Amino acid sequence: MMSPADLDALVLAPGTKAVPLDGSVRTLGDLAGRGLSLLGGDIPMPAAVLKRAAIDNNLSVMQAYVDAAGAKLAPHAKTTMCPQLLARQIEGGAWGLTAATMTQLKLCHEIGAPRLILANQLVGRAEVEALRDLTTAAPERPVYVLVDGEAGARGIAQVFAAAPNAPPARLLIELGMVDGRCGVRSVDEGLALARLIRDLPGVELHGVEGYEGLVFSDHAVRDATEVDAYLDGLIGLHRALRADSLYAQDEVVLTAGGSAYYDLVARSLAGEAPGATIVLRSGCYVTHDSGFYRELLSRMDARQEVHGAVGAPPRLRPALEVWTRVISRPQPDIAMVMMGKRDVSFDIHLPTARRWFRPGLHQTAHNIDGVVTAKLADQHGFLTIAPDSDLAVGDLLGFEISHPCTTFDKWSVLLEVDEAYAVLGGLKTFF
């Protein structure tokens, strides 16, 4: 298994962003205990940082919320693909981890995840054989994978049945949406697939999976109603499968709940599926953000006021920031920074400047308003500012982001910092 010591000994590749340029840091472990400071000028820009206090808060309050709801948590690993953060989520009480691909799942298995969900269709000889090998080597750590049709079920069964020492593959039937992604489109389709699985060698049916996060518009109340209707269908399929005794005689998993509607999932499923383990799969809570997921959390607050749900949503704090320098003031109303599409998410909202620090003037980072990210190029950010702004070349700016998933995958190493932006260590991602 991959241990913290293995990661500390990892030699950083040439060109790793945000690593001191003087050669003093060669391994990931070298970033800790060196007294490095982002505000002190030790780190080349741009740099992605994670505030430890915010991470600790998010891990604690989310786990407490899920526990109180009577559910389990299998955070989606694709958000960070960072073994150190994933390990903290498990240590904090997570039931298991979720992955989108077998490559991601294998990494999660390597760090010792007690249970895994592949929240995607498992197709392809190499992928199915990898699952077979993992489950054979560690049958005490179950892996659940999705199917939505005969081809997928038969492909998995063929590989597992040919290996006499392999335990049966644990399958979850995915319920989809009309015009959505994968998944059966009706209870009848799900029942027909379950009966096929019952008659196939090497596979067992262990539950139902869904993903409600595809529902999103400017109409929050209508979205919630649509999600509730989808979850009713998920419960209906589960009840039909149980009524026909189509589940294996082992733990039955009913799972949904991304980062947008886990309150509705917990409210709907917790009391409606006796005998099933309810698993939520939110991943973005670990860092939260100051854009898309902040808006979604405010919608949860509004739903709590109306419906009561399962308790107030967790008080998450944004942990992820990207810092850089002002490198030019080419016009009175424009400032250029060294930060672009290679460094920060831009798929939902552009980053927002929130912190300002001028070496020699400030002792701590100051809040800043009135700086607007107008557009991003590959390595440059175009900022619109007031013509009389005091922003100067060399100043440091810290940006809060929207949608952490597409910032993490731009960094092989992120810096974990305290509230004064002293570097506490490095966090390695594997994308």
Coordinates of N, CA and C in Angstrom, one line a residue, residues 232-335:
D232 N -37.4 9.4 -6.0 CA -38.6 8.5 -5.8 C -38.4 7.3 -6.7
G233 N -37.9 7.5 -7.9 CA -37.7 6.4 -8.9 C -36.6 5.5 -8.4
L234 N -35.6 6.1 -7.8 CA -34.5 5.3 -7.3 C -35.0 4.3 -6.2
I235 N -35.8 4.9 -5.3 CA -36.4 4.1 -4.2 C -37.3 3.0 -4.7
G236 N -38.1 3.4 -5.8 CA -39.0 2.5 -6.4 C -38.3 1.3 -7.0
L237 N -37.2 1.5 -7.7 CA -36.4 0.4 -8.2 C -35.8 -0.5 -7.1
H238 N -35.3 0.1 -6.1 CA -34.8 -0.6 -4.9 C -35.9 -1.5 -4.3
R239 N -37.0 -1.0 -4.1 CA -38.1 -1.8 -3.5 C -38.5 -2.9 -4.4
A240 N -38.6 -2.7 -5.7 CA -39.0 -3.7 -6.7 C -37.9 -4.8 -6.7
L241 N -36.7 -4.5 -6.6 CA -35.6 -5.5 -6.6 C -35.7 -6.3 -5.3
R242 N -35.9 -5.7 -4.2 CA -36.1 -6.4 -2.9 C -37.3 -7.3 -2.9
A243 N -38.4 -6.8 -3.4 CA -39.6 -7.6 -3.4 C -39.5 -8.8 -4.3
D244 N -38.7 -8.8 -5.3 CA -38.4 -10.0 -6.1 C -37.2 -10.8 -5.7
S245 N -36.7 -10.5 -4.5 CA -35.5 -11.2 -3.9 C -34.4 -11.3 -4.9
L246 N -34.0 -10.2 -5.6 CA -33.0 -10.2 -6.6 C -31.6 -9.7 -6.1
Y247 N -31.6 -9.3 -4.8 CA -30.3 -8.9 -4.2 C -29.5 -10.1 -3.7
A248 N -28.2 -10.0 -3.7 CA -27.4 -11.0 -3.0 C -27.6 -11.0 -1.5
Q249 N -27.3 -12.0 -0.8 CA -27.5 -12.1 0.6 C -26.3 -11.5 1.3
D250 N -26.1 -10.2 1.2 CA -25.0 -9.5 1.8 C -25.4 -8.0 1.8
E251 N -24.5 -7.1 2.2 CA -24.8 -5.7 2.3 C -25.4 -5.2 1.0
V252 N -26.5 -4.5 1.1 CA -27.2 -3.8 0.0 C -26.9 -2.3 0.0
V253 N -26.5 -1.8 -1.1 CA -26.1 -0.4 -1.1 C -27.0 0.4 -2.0
L254 N -27.5 1.5 -1.4 CA -28.3 2.5 -2.2 C -27.6 3.8 -2.1
T255 N -27.1 4.2 -3.3 CA -26.1 5.4 -3.3 C -26.5 6.4 -4.3
A256 N -26.4 7.7 -3.9 CA -26.5 8.8 -4.8 C -25.9 10.0 -4.0
G257 N -26.2 11.2 -4.4 CA -25.7 12.3 -3.5 C -24.3 12.8 -3.9
G258 N -24.3 13.6 -5.0 CA -23.1 14.4 -5.3 C -23.0 15.6 -4.4
S259 N -22.3 16.6 -4.8 CA -22.1 17.8 -4.0 C -23.2 18.8 -4.0
A260 N -24.2 18.6 -4.9 CA -25.3 19.6 -5.0 C -26.5 19.4 -4.2
Y261 N -26.9 18.1 -4.0 CA -28.2 17.8 -3.4 C -28.1 16.7 -2.4
Y262 N -27.0 16.6 -1.7 CA -26.9 15.5 -0.7 C -27.9 15.7 0.4
D263 N -28.4 16.9 0.7 CA -29.4 17.1 1.7 C -30.7 16.4 1.3
L264 N -31.1 16.5 0.0 CA -32.3 15.9 -0.5 C -32.2 14.4 -0.6
V265 N -31.0 13.9 -0.9 CA -30.7 12.5 -1.0 C -30.8 11.9 0.4
A266 N -30.2 12.5 1.4 CA -30.3 12.0 2.8 C -31.7 12.0 3.3
R267 N -32.5 13.1 3.0 CA -33.9 13.2 3.5 C -34.7 12.1 2.8
S268 N -34.5 11.9 1.5 CA -35.4 10.9 0.8 C -35.1 9.5 1.1
L269 N -33.8 9.2 1.1 CA -33.4 7.8 1.2 C -33.3 7.2 2.6
A270 N -32.9 8.0 3.6 CA -32.6 7.5 4.9 C -33.8 6.7 5.5
G271 N -35.0 7.2 5.3 CA -36.2 6.6 6.0 C -37.0 5.7 5.0
E272 N -36.5 5.6 3.8 CA -37.3 4.9 2.8 C -36.7 3.6 2.3
A273 N -35.6 3.2 2.8 CA -34.9 2.0 2.3 C -34.4 1.2 3.5
P274 N -35.3 0.7 4.3 CA -34.8 -0.1 5.5 C -34.0 -1.3 5.0
G275 N -32.9 -1.6 5.7 CA -32.1 -2.7 5.4 C -31.0 -2.4 4.4
A276 N -31.0 -1.2 3.8 CA -30.0 -0.8 2.8 C -29.0 0.2 3.5
T277 N -27.8 0.1 3.1 CA -26.8 1.1 3.5 C -26.9 2.3 2.5
I278 N -27.2 3.5 3.1 CA -27.3 4.7 2.2 C -25.9 5.4 2.2
V279 N -25.4 5.6 1.0 CA -24.1 6.1 0.8 C -24.2 7.4 -0.1
L280 N -23.7 8.5 0.5 CA -23.5 9.7 -0.2 C -22.1 9.9 -0.8
R281 N -22.0 10.5 -1.9 CA -20.7 10.5 -2.6 C -20.1 11.9 -2.9
S282 N -20.5 12.9 -2.1 CA -20.0 14.2 -2.3 C -18.5 14.2 -2.2
G283 N -17.8 15.0 -3.1 CA -16.4 15.1 -3.1 C -15.9 16.5 -2.8
C284 N -16.6 17.5 -3.4 CA -16.1 18.9 -3.3 C -16.1 19.5 -2.0
Y285 N -16.8 18.9 -1.0 CA -16.9 19.5 0.3 C -15.6 19.7 1.0
V286 N -14.6 18.8 0.6 CA -13.3 18.9 1.3 C -12.6 20.2 1.2
T287 N -12.8 20.9 0.0 CA -12.2 22.2 -0.1 C -13.3 23.3 -0.3
H288 N -14.5 22.9 -0.7 CA -15.6 23.8 -1.0 C -15.1 24.8 -2.0
D289 N -15.8 25.9 -2.2 CA -15.3 27.0 -3.1 C -16.0 28.3 -2.8
S290 N -15.7 29.3 -3.6 CA -16.4 30.6 -3.4 C -17.3 31.0 -4.6
G291 N -17.7 30.0 -5.3 CA -18.5 30.2 -6.5 C -19.7 29.3 -6.6
F292 N -19.5 28.3 -7.4 CA -20.6 27.3 -7.7 C -21.1 26.6 -6.5
Y293 N -20.2 26.0 -5.7 CA -20.6 25.2 -4.5 C -21.1 26.1 -3.4
R294 N -20.6 27.3 -3.3 CA -21.1 28.3 -2.3 C -22.6 28.6 -2.7
E295 N -22.9 28.7 -4.0 CA -24.3 29.0 -4.4 C -25.2 27.7 -4.0
L296 N -24.6 26.5 -4.3 CA -25.4 25.3 -4.0 C -25.7 25.2 -2.5
L297 N -24.7 25.6 -1.7 CA -24.9 25.5 -0.2 C -25.9 26.5 0.2
S298 N -26.0 27.7 -0.4 CA -27.0 28.6 -0.1 C -28.4 28.1 -0.4
R299 N -28.5 27.3 -1.5 CA -29.8 26.6 -1.9 C -30.2 25.6 -0.8
M300 N -29.2 24.9 -0.3 CA -29.5 23.9 0.8 C -30.0 24.7 2.0
D301 N -29.4 25.8 2.3 CA -30.0 26.6 3.5 C -31.4 27.0 3.2
A302 N -31.7 27.4 2.0 CA -33.1 27.8 1.7 C -34.0 26.6 1.8
R303 N -33.6 25.4 1.4 CA -34.4 24.2 1.5 C -34.6 23.8 2.9
Q304 N -33.6 24.0 3.7 CA -33.7 23.6 5.1 C -34.8 24.5 5.8
E305 N -34.9 25.8 5.5 CA -35.8 26.6 6.0 C -37.3 26.2 5.7
V306 N -37.4 25.7 4.5 CA -38.8 25.3 4.0 C -39.1 23.9 4.4
H307 N -38.2 22.9 4.3 CA -38.5 21.5 4.5 C -38.0 20.9 5.8
G308 N -37.0 21.5 6.4 CA -36.4 20.9 7.5 C -35.3 19.9 7.2
A309 N -35.5 19.2 6.1 CA -34.6 18.2 5.7 C -34.0 17.4 6.9
V310 N -32.7 17.2 6.9 CA -32.2 16.3 8.0 C -31.2 17.1 8.9
G311 N -31.4 18.4 9.0 CA -30.6 19.2 9.8 C -29.9 20.3 8.9
A312 N -29.4 21.3 9.6 CA -28.8 22.4 8.8 C -27.6 21.9 8.0
P313 N -27.4 22.4 6.8 CA -26.2 21.9 6.0 C -24.9 22.3 6.8
P314 N -23.9 21.5 6.5 CA -22.6 21.8 7.2 C -22.1 23.1 6.8
R315 N -21.4 23.8 7.8 CA -20.8 25.1 7.5 C -19.4 24.9 6.9
L316 N -19.4 24.8 5.6 CA -18.2 24.6 4.9 C -17.5 25.9 4.6
R317 N -16.1 25.8 4.5 CA -15.3 27.0 4.3 C -14.4 26.8 3.1
P318 N -14.3 27.8 2.2 CA -13.4 27.7 1.1 C -11.9 27.5 1.5
A319 N -11.3 26.5 1.0 CA -9.9 26.2 1.4 C -8.9 26.4 0.3
L320 N -9.4 26.4 -0.9 CA -8.5 26.5 -2.1 C -8.3 27.9 -2.6
E321 N -7.1 28.3 -2.8 CA -6.8 29.6 -3.4 C -5.7 29.5 -4.4
V322 N -5.6 30.3 -5.4 CA -4.5 30.4 -6.3 C -3.9 31.8 -6.2
W323 N -2.6 31.8 -5.9 CA -1.9 33.1 -5.7 C -1.0 33.4 -6.9
T324 N -0.8 34.7 -7.1 CA 0.1 35.1 -8.2 C 0.5 36.5 -8.0
R325 N 1.3 37.0 -8.9 CA 1.8 38.4 -8.9 C 1.2 39.2 -10.0
V326 N 1.1 40.5 -9.7 CA 0.8 41.5 -10.7 C 2.1 41.7 -11.5
I327 N 2.1 41.5 -12.8 CA 3.3 41.6 -13.6 C 3.3 42.8 -14.5
S328 N 2.2 43.5 -14.7 CA 2.1 44.7 -15.6 C 0.9 45.5 -15.3
R329 N 1.0 46.8 -15.4 CA -0.1 47.8 -15.4 C -0.1 48.5 -16.8
P330 N -0.4 47.8 -17.9 CA -0.2 48.4 -19.2 C -1.2 49.5 -19.5
Q331 N -2.3 49.6 -18.8 CA -3.3 50.7 -19.0 C -3.8 51.0 -17.6
P332 N -4.3 52.2 -17.4 CA -4.8 52.6 -16.1 C -5.8 51.7 -15.5
D333 N -6.7 51.1 -16.4 CA -7.8 50.3 -15.9 C -7.5 48.8 -16.1
I334 N -6.3 48.4 -16.3 CA -6.0 47.0 -16.6 C -4.7 46.6 -15.8
A335 N -4.8 45.5 -15.1 CA -3.6 44.9 -14.5 C -3.5 43.5 -15.0

